[in-house]
mmCIF file of C-alpha atoms in Angstrom:
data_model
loop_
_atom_site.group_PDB
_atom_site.id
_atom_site.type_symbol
_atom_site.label_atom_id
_atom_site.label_comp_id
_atom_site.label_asym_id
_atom_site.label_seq_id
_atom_site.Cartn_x
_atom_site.Cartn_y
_atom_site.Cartn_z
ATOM 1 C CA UNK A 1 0.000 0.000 0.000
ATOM 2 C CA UNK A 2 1.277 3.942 -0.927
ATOM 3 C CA UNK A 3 2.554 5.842 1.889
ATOM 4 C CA UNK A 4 2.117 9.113 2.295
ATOM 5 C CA UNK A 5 4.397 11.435 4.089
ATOM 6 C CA UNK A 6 3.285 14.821 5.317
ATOM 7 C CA UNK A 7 5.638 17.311 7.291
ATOM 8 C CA UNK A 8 4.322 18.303 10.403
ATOM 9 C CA UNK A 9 3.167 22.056 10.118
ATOM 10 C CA UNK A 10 0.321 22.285 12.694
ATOM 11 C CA UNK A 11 -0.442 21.945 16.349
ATOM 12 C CA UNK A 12 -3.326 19.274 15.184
ATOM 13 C CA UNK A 13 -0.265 17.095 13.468
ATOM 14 C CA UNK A 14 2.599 17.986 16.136
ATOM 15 C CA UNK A 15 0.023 16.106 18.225
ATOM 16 C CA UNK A 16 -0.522 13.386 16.246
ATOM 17 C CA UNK A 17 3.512 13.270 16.132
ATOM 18 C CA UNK A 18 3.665 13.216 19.949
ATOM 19 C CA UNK A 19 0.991 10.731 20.323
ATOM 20 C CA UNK A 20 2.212 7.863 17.586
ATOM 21 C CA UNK A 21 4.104 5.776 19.764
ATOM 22 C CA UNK A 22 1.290 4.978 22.310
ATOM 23 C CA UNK A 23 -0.304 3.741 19.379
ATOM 24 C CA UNK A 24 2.419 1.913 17.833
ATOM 25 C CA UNK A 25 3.135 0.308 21.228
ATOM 26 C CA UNK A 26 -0.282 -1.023 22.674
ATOM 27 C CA UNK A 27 0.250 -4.580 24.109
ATOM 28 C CA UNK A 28 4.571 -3.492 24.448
ATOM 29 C CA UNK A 29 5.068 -4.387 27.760
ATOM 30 C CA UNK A 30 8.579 -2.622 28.123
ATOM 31 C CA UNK A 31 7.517 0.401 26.376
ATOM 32 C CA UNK A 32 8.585 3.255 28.722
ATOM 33 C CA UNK A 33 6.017 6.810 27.588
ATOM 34 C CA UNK A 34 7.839 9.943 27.491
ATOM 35 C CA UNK A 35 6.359 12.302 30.027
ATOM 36 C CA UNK A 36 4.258 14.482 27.877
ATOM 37 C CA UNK A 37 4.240 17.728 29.650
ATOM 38 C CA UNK A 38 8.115 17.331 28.702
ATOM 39 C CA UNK A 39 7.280 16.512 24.808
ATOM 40 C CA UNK A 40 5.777 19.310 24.302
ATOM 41 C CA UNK A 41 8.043 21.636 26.008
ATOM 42 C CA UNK A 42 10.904 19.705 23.577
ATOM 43 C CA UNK A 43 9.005 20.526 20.654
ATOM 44 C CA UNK A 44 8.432 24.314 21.441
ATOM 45 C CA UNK A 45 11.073 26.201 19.474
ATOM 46 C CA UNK A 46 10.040 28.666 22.749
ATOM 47 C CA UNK A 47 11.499 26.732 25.218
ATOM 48 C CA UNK A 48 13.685 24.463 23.425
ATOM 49 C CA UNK A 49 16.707 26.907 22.678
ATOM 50 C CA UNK A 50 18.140 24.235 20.330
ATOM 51 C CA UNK A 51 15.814 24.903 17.765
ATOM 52 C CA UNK A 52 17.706 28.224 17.447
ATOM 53 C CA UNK A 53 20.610 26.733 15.961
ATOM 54 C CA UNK A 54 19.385 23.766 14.150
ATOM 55 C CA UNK A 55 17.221 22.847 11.302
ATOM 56 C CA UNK A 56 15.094 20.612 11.709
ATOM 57 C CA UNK A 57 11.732 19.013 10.366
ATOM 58 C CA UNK A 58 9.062 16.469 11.040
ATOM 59 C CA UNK A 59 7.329 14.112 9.351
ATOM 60 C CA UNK A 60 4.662 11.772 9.577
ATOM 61 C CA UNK A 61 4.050 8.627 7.371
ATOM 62 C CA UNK A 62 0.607 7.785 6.344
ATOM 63 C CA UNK A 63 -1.005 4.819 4.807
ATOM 64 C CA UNK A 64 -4.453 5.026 3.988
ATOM 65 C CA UNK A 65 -5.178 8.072 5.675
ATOM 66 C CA UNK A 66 -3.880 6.513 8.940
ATOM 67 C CA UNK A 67 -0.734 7.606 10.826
ATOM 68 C CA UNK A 68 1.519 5.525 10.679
ATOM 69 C CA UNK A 69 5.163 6.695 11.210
ATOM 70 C CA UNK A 70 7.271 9.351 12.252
ATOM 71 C CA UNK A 71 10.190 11.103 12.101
ATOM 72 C CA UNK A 72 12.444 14.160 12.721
ATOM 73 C CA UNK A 73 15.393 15.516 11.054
ATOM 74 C CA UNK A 74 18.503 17.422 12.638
ATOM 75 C CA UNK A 75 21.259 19.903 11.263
ATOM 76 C CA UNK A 76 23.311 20.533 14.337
ATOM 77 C CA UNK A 77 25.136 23.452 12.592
ATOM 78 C CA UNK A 78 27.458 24.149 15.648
ATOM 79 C CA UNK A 79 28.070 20.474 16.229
ATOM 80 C CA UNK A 80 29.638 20.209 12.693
ATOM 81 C CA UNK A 81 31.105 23.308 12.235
ATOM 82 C CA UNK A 82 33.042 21.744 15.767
ATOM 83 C CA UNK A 83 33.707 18.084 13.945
ATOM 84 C CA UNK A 84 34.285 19.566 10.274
ATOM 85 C CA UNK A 85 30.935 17.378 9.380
ATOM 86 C CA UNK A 86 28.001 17.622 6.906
ATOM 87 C CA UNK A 87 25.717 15.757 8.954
ATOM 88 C CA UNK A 88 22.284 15.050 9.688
ATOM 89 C CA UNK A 89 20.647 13.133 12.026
ATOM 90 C CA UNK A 90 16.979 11.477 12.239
ATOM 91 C CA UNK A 91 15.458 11.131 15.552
ATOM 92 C CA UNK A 92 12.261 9.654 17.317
ATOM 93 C CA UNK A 93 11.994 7.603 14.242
ATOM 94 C CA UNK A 94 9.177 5.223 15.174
ATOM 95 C CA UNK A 95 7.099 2.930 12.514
ATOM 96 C CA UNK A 96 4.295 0.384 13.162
ATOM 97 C CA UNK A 97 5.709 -3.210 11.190
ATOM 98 C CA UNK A 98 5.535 -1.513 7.776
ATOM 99 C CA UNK A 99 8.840 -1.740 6.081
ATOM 100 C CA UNK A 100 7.787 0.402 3.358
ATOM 101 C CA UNK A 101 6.586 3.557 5.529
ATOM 102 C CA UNK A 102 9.887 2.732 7.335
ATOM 103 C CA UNK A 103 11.752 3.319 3.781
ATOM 104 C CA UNK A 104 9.318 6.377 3.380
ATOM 105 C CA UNK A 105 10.250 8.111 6.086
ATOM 106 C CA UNK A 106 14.160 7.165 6.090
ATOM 107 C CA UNK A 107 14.287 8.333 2.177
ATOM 108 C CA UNK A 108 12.419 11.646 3.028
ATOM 109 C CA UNK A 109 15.080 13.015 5.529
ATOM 110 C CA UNK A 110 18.126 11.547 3.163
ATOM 111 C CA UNK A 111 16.624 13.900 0.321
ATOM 112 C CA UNK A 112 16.528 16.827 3.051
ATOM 113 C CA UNK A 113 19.409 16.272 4.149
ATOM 114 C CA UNK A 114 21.106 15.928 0.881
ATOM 115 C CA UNK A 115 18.871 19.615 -0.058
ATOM 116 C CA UNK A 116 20.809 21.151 2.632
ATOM 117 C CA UNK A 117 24.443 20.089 1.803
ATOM 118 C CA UNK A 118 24.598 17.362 4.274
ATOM 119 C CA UNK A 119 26.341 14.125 3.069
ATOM 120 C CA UNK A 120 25.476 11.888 5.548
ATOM 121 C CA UNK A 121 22.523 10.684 8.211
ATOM 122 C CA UNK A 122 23.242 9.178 11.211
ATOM 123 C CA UNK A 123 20.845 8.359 13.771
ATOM 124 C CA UNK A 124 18.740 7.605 16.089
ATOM 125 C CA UNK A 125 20.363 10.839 17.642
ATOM 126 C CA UNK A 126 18.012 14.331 19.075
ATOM 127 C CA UNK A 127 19.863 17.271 19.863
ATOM 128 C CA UNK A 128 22.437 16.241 21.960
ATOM 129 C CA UNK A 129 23.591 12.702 24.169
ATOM 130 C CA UNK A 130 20.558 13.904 26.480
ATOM 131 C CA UNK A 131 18.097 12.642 24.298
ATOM 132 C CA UNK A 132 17.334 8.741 23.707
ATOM 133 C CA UNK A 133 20.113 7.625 21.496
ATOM 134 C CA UNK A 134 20.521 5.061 19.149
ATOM 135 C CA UNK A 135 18.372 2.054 18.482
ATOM 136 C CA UNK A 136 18.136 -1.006 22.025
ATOM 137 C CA UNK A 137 19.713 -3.432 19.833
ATOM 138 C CA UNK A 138 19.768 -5.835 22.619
ATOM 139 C CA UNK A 139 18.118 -6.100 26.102
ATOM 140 C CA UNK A 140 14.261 -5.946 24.493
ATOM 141 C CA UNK A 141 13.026 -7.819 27.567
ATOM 142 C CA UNK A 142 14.764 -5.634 30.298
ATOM 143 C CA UNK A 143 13.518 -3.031 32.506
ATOM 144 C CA UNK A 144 13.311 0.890 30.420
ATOM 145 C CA UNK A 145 15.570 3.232 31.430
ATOM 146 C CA UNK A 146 14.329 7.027 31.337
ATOM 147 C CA UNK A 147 15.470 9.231 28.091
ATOM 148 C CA UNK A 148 16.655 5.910 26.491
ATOM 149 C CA UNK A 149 15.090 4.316 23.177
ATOM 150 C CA UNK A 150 12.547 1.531 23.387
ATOM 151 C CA UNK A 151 11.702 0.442 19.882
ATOM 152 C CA UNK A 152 11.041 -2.890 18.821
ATOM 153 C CA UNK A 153 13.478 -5.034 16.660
ATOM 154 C CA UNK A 154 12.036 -4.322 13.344
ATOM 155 C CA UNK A 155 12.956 -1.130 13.075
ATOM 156 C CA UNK A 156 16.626 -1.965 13.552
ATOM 157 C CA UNK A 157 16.393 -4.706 10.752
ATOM 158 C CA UNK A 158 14.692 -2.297 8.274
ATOM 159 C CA UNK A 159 17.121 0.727 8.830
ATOM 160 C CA UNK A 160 19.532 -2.177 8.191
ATOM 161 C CA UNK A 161 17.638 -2.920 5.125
ATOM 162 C CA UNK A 162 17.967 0.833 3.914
ATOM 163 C CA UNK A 163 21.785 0.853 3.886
ATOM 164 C CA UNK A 164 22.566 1.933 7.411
ATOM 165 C CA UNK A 165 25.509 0.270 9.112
ATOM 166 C CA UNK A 166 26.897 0.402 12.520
ATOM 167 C CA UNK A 167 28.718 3.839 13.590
ATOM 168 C CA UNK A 168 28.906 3.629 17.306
ATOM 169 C CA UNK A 169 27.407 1.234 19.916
ATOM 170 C CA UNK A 170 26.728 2.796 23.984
ATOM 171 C CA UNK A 171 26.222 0.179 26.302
ATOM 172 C CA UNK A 172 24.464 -0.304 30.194
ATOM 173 C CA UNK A 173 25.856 -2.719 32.272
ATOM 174 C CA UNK A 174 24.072 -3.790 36.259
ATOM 175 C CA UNK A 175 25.205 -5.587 39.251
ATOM 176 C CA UNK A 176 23.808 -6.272 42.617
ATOM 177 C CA UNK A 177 24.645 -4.235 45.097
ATOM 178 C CA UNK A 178 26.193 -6.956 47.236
ATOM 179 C CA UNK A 179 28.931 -7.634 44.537
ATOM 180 C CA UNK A 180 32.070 -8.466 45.915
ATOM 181 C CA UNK A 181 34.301 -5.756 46.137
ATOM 182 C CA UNK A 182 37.949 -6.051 44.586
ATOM 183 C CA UNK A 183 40.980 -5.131 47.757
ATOM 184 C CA UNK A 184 42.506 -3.048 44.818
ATOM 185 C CA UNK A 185 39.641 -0.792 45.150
ATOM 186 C CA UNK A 186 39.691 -0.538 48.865
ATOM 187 C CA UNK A 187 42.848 0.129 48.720
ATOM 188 C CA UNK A 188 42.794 3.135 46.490
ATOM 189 C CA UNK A 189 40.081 4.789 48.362
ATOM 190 C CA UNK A 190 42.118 4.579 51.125
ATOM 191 C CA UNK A 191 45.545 5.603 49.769
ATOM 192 C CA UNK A 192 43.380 8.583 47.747
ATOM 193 C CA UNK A 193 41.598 9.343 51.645
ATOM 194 C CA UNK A 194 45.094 9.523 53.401
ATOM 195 C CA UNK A 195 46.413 12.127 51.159
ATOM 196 C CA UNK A 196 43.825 14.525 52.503
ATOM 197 C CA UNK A 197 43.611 16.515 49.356
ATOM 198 C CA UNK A 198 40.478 15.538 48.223
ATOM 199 C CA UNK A 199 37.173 16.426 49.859
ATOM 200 C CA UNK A 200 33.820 14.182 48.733
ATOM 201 C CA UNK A 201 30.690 16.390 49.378
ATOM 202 C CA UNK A 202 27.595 14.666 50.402
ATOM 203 C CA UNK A 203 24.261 15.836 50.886
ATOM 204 C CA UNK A 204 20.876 15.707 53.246
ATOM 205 C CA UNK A 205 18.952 17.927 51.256
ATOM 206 C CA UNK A 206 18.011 19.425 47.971
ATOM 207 C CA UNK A 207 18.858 22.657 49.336
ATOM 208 C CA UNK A 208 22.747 21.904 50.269
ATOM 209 C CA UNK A 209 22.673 20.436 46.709
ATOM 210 C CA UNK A 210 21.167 23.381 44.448
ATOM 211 C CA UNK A 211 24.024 25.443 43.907
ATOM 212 C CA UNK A 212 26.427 22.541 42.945
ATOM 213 C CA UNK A 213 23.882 21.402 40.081
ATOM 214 C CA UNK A 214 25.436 23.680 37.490
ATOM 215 C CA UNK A 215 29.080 23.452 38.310
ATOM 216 C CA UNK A 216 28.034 19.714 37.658
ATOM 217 C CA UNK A 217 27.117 20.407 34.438
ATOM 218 C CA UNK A 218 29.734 22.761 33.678
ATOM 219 C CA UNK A 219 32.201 19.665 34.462
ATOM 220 C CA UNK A 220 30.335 17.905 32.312
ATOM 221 C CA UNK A 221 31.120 20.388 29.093
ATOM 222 C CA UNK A 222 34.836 19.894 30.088
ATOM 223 C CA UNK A 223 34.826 16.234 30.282
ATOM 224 C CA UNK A 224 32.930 15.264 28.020
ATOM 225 C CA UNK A 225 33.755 17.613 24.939
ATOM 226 C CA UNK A 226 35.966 14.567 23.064
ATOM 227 C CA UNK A 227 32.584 11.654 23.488
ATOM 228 C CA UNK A 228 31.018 11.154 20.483
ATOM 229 C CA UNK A 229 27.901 13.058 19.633
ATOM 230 C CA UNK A 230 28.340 16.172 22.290
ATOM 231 C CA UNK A 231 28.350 19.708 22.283
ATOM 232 C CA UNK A 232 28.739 21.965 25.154
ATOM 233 C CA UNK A 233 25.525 23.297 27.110
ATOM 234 C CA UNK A 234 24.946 27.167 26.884
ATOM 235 C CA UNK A 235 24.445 28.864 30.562
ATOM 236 C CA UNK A 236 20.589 28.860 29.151
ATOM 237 C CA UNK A 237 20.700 24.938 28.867
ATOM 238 C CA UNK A 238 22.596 24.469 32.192
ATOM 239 C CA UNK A 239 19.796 26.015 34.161
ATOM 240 C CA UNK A 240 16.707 24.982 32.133
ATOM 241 C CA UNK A 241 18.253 20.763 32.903
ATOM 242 C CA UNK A 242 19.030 21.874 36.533
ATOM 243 C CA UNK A 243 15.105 23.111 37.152
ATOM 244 C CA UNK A 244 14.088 19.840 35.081
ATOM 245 C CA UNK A 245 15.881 16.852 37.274
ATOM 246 C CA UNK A 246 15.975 18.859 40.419
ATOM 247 C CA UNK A 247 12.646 17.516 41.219
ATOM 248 C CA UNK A 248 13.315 13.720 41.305
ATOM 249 C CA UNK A 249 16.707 13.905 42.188
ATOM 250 C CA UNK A 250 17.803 12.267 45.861
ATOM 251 C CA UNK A 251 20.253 14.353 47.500
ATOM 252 C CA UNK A 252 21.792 10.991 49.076
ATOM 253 C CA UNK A 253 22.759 9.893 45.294
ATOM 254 C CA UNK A 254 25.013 12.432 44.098
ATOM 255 C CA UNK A 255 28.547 12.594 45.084
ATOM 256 C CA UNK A 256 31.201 15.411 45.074
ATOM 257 C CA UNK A 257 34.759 15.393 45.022
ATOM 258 C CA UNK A 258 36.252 18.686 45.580
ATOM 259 C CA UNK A 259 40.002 19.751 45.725
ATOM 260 C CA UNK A 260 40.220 23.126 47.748
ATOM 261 C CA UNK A 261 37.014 25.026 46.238
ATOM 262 C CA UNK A 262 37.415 23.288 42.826
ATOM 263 C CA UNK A 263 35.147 20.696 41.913
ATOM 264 C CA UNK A 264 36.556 18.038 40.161
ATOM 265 C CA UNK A 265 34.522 15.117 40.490
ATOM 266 C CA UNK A 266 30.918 13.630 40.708
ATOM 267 C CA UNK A 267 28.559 10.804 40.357
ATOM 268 C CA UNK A 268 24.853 11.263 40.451
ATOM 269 C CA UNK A 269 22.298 8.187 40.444
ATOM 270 C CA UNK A 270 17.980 8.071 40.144
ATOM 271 C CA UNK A 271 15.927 5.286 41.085
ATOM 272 C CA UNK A 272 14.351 4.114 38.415
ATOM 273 C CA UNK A 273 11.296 5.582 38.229
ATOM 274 C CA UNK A 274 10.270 3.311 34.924
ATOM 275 C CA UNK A 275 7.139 1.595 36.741
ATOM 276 C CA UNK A 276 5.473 5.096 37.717
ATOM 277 C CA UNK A 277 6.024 6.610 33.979
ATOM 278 C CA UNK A 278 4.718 3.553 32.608
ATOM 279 C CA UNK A 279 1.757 2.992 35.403
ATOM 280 C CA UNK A 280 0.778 6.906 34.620
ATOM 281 C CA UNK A 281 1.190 6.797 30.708
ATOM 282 C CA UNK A 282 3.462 9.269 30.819
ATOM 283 C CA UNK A 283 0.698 11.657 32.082
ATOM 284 C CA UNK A 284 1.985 13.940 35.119
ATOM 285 C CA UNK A 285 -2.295 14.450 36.107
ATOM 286 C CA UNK A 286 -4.579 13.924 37.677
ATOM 287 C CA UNK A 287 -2.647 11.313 39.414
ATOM 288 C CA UNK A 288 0.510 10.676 36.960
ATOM 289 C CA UNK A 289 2.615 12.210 39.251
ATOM 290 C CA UNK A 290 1.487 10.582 42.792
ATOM 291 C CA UNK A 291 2.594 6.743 40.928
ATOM 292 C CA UNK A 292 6.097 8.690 39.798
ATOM 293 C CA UNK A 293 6.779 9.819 43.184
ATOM 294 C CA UNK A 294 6.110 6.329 44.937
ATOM 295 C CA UNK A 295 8.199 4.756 41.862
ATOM 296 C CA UNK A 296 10.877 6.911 42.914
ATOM 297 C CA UNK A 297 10.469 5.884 46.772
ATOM 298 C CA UNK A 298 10.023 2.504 46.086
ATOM 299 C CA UNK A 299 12.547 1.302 43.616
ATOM 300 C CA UNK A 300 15.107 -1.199 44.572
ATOM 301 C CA UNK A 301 17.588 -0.254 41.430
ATOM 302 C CA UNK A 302 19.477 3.077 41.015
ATOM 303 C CA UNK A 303 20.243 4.184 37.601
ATOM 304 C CA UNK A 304 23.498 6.046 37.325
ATOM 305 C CA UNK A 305 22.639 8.604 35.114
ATOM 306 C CA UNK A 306 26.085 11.049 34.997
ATOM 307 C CA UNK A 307 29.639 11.159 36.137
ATOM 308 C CA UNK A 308 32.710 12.581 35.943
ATOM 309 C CA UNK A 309 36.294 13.574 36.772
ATOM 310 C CA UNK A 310 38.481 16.711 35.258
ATOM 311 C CA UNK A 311 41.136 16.027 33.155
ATOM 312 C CA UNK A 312 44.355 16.266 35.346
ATOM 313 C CA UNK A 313 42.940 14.600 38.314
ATOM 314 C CA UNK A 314 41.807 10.986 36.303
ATOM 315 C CA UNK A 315 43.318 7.580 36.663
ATOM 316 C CA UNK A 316 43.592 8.685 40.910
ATOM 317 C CA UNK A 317 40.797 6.444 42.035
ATOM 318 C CA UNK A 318 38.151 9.467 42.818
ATOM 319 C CA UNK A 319 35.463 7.573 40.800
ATOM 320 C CA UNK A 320 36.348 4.322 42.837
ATOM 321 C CA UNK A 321 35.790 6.655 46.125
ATOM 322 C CA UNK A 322 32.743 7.960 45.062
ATOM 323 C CA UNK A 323 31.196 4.899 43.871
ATOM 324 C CA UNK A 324 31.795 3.334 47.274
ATOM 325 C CA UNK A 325 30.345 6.391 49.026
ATOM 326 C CA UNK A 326 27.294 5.616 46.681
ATOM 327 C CA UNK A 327 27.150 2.159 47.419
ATOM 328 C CA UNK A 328 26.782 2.861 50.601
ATOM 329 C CA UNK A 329 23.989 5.371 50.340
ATOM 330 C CA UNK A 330 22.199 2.935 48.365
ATOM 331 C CA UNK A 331 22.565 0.302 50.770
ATOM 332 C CA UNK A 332 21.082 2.375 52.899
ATOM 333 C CA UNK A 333 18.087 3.563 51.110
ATOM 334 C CA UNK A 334 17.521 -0.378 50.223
ATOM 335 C CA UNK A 335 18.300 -0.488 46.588
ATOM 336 C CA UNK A 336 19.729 -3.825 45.968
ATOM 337 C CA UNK A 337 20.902 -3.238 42.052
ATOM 338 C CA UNK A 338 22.571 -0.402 40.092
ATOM 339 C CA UNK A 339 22.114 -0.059 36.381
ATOM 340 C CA UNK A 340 24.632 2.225 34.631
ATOM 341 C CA UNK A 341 23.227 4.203 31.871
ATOM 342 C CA UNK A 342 24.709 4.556 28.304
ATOM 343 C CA UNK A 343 28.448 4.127 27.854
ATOM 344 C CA UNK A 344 30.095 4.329 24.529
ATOM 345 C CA UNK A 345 31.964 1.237 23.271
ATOM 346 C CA UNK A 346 35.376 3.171 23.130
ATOM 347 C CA UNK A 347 35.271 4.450 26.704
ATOM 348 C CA UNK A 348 37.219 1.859 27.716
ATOM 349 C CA UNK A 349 38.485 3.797 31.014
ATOM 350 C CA UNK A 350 34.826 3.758 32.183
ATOM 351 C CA UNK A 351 33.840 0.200 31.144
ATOM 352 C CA UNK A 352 36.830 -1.219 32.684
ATOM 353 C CA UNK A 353 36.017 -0.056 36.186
ATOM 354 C CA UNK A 354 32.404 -1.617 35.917
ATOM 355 C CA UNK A 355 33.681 -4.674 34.107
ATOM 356 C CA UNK A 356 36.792 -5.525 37.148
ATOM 357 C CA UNK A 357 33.043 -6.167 38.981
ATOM 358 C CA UNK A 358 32.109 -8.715 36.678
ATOM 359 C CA UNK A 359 28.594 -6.569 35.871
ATOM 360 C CA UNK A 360 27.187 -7.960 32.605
ATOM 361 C CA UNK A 361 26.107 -5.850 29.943
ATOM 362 C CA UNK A 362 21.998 -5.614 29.825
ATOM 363 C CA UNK A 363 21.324 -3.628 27.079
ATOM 364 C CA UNK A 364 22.734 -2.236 23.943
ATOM 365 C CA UNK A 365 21.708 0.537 21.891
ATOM 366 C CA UNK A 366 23.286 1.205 18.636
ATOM 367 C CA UNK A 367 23.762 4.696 16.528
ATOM 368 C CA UNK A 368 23.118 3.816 12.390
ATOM 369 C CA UNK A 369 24.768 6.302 9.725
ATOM 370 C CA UNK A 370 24.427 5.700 5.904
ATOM 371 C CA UNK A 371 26.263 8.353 2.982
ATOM 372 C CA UNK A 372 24.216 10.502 0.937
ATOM 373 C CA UNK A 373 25.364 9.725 -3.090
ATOM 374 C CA UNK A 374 25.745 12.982 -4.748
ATOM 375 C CA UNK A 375 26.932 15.817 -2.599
#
């Protein structure tokens, strides 16, 4: 049957857009809904500052008169003016089991791509590593993470089947909480403790915690500037993710190293909160946000969602120390497993202190790019 595919130019379609995947995923058990109130604040050039410096489009994929697909295309000008790229990027790219709206939509943001100078689309990648990136390529039966892709295997087999390859795989690892430590770690918190240089912050309450949330972040743009797929935060951005996690995160889960007055280090975990998205729909009211909050109380696994060390002061065990302050928080609280969240392949500094453990990996999401003939 024809498809059809229609950009996105009204509030009546941007809805239809934001509302596909409930559709597409009726009777997915491990479907995790985004939290709408936060869709449409993403899709509001208004609020969402990265519209400012990207093009972008959407697109919708109809088959007799029905939606059935969607998809939206990035420029990151910034981002390749930084790499020296002509790239674009598709992203929430979902499809009901129809290989040839799949095609539709895939073929639609090559051509606007290729209209715009780009010679090449990788994807599934939003704006920046914040958003859900990459296809789960493995770990379909798991427990969602939040801000991570949960598409069904199809529509990794039929980007496959449109001449996208591999470009870069992240992976999660978990391990119970009651793993049995390695001495060499001991040992390095100990040695790192007895040189009484390094201070590790922690925290009772989300007010002692506030003002370190940017500096965080601003760590974050210095630490992470060489991963694939990022681009410094603006000020703007800094703030606007600061007022969005502050409300669900746990003072207890976020560690600090500091040297003098300089930060130089942190870790911050979430408890999965996956069951209270999923049990509300991704709907915040009437009572959306009461089965969130208990999620949050309730959950036995903490998702590590961020962490970090400055260049200069890596490779001295301060992730080792703060991961066994956070162990023992979590102890504590009663978690009894810890999930890591996406990793890149190559960060083999990272990977190799979760994999001394022995944690398994549990999921595996994977980022597709194809050329675009001609330009």
């Amino acid at each position: 049957m024809q498809t059809e595919v229609r950009i996105v130019n009204s509030r009546r379609l941007l809805s239809v857009f934001i509302n596909l995947p409930a559709r597409i995923h009726k009777g997915h058990k491990n479907w995790l809904p985004p939290i709408y109130h936060d869709e449409w604040l993403f899709f509001d050039p208004r609020r969402n500052k990265a519209f400012n410096y990207c093009d972008t489009i959407l697109a919708l994929a109809f088959s007799q008169g029905v939606a059935v697909g969607r998809i939206m295309g990035i420029i990151h000008h910034p981002y390749n003016e930084l790499k020296g790229e002509k790239s674009a990027r598709f992203s929430h790219f979902d499809c009901t089991d129809n290989p040839d709206a799949v095609s539709a939509l895939l073929k639609f943001i090559e051509n606007w791509a290729k209209e715009k100078g780009m010679n090449q689309v990788t994807g599934p990648y939003g704006f920046s590593d914040k958003d859900p990136q990459g296809f789960l390529f493995e770990g379909y039966d798991d427990i969602p993470l939040i801000d991570t892709s949960c598409n069904l295997p199809y529509m990794v087999d039929y980007t496959v089947n449109n001449g996208y390859s591999k470009l870069v795989d992240c992976l999660t690892y978990r391990f119970d909480i009651d793993f049995m430590m390695p001495d060499i770690y001991q040992r390095v918190q100990q040695r790192l403790m007895n040189t009484h240089r390094y201070t590790i912050l922690e925290f009772k309450n989300k007010r002692a915690l506030k003002p370190h949330i940017v500096p965080v972040l601003r760590l974050v743009n210095e630490t992470y500037r060489n991963l694939y797929g990022f681009y410094p935060m603006e000020e703007t951005e800094m703030h606007d993710l600061a007022r969005r996690y502050m409300p669900v995160l746990d003072p207890r889960f976020v560690k600090i190293i500091m040297l003098d007055q300089e930060l130089v280090g942190f870790v911050v975990g979430l408890s999965n909160m996956s069951e209270g998205i999923m049990r509300a729909k991704g709907k915040l009211f009437p009572f959306g946000w009461y089965f969130i909050l208990q999620s949050l109380n309730n959950s036995t696994q903490l998702d590590l969602m961020l962490g970090a060390v400055k260049p200069g002061h890596q490779g001295l065990g301060l992730e080792i120390s703060m991961g066994l302050r956070l162990l023992e928080s979590a102890r504590t609280a009663g978690i009894r497993t810890i999930e890591t969240h996406l990793i890149l392949e190559s960060n083999q500094r990272m990977r190799a202190v979760i994999e001394r453990i022995n944690a398994p990996v549990v999921k595996r999401f994977r980022v597709f790019t194809k050329k675009i003939p001609g330009n």
